[in-house]
Coordinates of N, CA and C in Angstrom, one line a residue:
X1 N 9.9 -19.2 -107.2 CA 9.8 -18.7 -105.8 C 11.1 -19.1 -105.1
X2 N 11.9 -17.9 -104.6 CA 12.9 -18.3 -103.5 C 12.3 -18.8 -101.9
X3 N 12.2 -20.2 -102.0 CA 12.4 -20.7 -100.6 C 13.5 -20.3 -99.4
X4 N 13.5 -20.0 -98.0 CA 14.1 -19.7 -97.2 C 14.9 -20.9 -96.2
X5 N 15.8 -21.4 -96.1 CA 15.9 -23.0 -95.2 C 16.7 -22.3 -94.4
X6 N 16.4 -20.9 -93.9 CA 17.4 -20.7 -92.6 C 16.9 -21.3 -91.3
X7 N 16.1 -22.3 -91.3 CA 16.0 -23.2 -90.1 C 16.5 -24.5 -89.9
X8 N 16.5 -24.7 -91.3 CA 17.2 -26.5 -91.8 C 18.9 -26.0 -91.0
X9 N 19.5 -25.0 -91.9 CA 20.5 -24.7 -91.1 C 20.6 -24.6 -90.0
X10 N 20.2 -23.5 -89.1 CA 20.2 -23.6 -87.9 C 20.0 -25.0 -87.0
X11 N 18.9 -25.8 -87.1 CA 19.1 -26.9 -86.9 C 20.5 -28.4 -87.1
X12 N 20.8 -27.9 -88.0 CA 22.1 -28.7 -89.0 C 23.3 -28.2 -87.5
X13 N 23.4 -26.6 -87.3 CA 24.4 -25.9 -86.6 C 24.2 -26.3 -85.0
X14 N 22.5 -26.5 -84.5 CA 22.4 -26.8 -82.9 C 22.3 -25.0 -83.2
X15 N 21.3 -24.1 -83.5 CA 21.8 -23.0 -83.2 C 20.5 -22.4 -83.3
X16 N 20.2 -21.4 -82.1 CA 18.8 -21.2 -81.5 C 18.6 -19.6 -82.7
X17 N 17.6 -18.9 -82.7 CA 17.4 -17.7 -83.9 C 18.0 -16.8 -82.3
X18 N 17.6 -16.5 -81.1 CA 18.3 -15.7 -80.6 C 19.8 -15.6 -80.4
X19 N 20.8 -16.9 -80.5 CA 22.1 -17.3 -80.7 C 22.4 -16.3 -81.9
X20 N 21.9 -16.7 -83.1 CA 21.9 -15.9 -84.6 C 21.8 -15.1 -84.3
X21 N 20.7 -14.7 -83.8 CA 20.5 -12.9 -84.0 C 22.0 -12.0 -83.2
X22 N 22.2 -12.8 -82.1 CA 23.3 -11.9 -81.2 C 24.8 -12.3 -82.1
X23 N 24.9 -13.1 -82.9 CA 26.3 -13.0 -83.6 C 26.0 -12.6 -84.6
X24 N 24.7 -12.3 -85.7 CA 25.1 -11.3 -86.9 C 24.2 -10.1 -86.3
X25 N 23.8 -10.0 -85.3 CA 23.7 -8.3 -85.0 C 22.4 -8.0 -85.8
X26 N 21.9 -9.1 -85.7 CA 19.9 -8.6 -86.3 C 19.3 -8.8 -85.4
X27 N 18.6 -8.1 -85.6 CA 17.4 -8.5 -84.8 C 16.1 -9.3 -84.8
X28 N 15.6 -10.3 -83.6 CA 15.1 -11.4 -83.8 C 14.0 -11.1 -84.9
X29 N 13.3 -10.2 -85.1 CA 12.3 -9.6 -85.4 C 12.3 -10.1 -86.7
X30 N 13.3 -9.3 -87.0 CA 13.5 -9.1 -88.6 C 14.5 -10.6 -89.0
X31 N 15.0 -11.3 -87.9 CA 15.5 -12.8 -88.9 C 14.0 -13.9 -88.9
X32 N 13.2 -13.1 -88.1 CA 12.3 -14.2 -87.8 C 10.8 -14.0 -89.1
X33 N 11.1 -13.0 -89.8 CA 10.5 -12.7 -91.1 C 11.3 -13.3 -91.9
X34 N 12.8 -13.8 -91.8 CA 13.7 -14.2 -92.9 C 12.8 -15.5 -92.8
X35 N 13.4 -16.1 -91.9 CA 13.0 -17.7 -91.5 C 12.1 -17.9 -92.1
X36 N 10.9 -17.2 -91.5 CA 9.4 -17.9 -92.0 C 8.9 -17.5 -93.4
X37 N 10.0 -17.1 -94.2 CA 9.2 -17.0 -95.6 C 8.8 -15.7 -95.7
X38 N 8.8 -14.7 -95.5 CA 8.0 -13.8 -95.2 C 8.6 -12.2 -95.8
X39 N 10.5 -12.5 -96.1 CA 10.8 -11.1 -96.4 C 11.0 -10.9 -97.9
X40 N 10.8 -10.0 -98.8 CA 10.6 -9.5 -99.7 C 12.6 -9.1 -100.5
X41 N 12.9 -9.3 -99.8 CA 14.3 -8.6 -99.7 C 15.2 -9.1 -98.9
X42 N 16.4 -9.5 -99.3 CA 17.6 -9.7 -98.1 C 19.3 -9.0 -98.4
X43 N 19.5 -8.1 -97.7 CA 20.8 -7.4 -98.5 C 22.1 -9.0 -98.1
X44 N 22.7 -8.6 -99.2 CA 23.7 -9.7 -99.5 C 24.6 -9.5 -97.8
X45 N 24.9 -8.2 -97.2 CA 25.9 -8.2 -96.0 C 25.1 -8.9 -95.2
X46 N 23.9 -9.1 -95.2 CA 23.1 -9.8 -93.8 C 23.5 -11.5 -94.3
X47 N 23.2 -11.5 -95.4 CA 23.5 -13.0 -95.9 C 24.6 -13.4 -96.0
X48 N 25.4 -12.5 -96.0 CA 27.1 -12.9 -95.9 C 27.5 -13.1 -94.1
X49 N 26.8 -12.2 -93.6 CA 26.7 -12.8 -92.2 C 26.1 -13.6 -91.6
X50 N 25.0 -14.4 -91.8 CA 24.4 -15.5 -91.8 C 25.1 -16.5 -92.0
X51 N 25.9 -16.7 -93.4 CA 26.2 -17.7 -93.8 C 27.8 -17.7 -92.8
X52 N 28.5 -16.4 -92.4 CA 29.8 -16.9 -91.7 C 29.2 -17.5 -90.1
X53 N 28.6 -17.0 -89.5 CA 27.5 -17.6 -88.2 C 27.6 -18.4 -88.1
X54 N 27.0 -19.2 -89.6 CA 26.5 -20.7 -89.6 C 27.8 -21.8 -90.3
X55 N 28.3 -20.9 -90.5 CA 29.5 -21.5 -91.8 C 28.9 -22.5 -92.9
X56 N 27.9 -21.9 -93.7 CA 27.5 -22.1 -94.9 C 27.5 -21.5 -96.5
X57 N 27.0 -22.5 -97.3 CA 27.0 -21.1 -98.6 C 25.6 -20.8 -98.7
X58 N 25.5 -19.4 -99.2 CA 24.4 -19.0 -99.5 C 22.8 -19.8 -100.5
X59 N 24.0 -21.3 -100.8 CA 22.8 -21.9 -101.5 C 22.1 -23.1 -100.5
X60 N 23.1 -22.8 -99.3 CA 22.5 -23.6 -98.2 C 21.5 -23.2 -97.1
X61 N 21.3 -22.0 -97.9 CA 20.0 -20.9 -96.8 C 19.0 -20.8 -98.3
X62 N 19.1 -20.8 -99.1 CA 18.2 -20.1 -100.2 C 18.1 -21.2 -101.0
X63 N 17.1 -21.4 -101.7 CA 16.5 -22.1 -102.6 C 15.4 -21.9 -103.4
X64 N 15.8 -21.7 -104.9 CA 14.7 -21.5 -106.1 C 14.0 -22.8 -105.8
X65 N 12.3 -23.0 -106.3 CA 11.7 -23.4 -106.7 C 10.7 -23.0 -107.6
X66 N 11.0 -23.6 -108.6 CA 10.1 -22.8 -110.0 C 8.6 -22.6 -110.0
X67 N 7.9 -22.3 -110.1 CA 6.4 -21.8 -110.6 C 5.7 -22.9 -110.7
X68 N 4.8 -23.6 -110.5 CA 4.1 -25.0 -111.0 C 3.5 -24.7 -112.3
X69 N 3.2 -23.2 -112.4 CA 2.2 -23.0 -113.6 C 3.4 -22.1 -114.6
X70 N 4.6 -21.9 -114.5 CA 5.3 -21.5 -115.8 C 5.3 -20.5 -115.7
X71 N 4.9 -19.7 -115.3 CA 4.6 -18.2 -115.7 C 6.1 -17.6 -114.7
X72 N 6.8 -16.6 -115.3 CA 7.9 -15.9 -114.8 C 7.3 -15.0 -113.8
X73 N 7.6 -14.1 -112.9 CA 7.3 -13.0 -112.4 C 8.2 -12.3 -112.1

């Protein structure tokens, strides 16, 4: 499972989701589905604008965590 830690960052940055949303031009809506775990999908240009925002790497918003029970999906 990809975990989401775009709040650990934000936090790390002092940096509010409406702050975010008005420098990469999303809307709160839709970062606020990133944040909480919730999106299914993230195109790499939103992530690439996230991460200049926040000045991070992409492994500092995203995180694998493997399966407890093994099974691939």
């Amino acid at each position: 499972m990809i975990v989401v830690n775009l709040d650990v960052m934000m936090a790390r940055r002092k940096m509010s989701l409406s702050q975010l949303s008005e420098k990469v031009d999303i809307t709160l809506a839709n970062l606020s589905v990133l944040k909480n775990n919730k999106a299914k999908a993230v195109r790499f240009s939103t992530l690439e604008a996230i991460c200049a925002a926040l000045d991070c790497q992409p492994g500092d918003i995203l995180e694998y965590i493997p399966d407890e029970t093994g099974d691939a999906e």
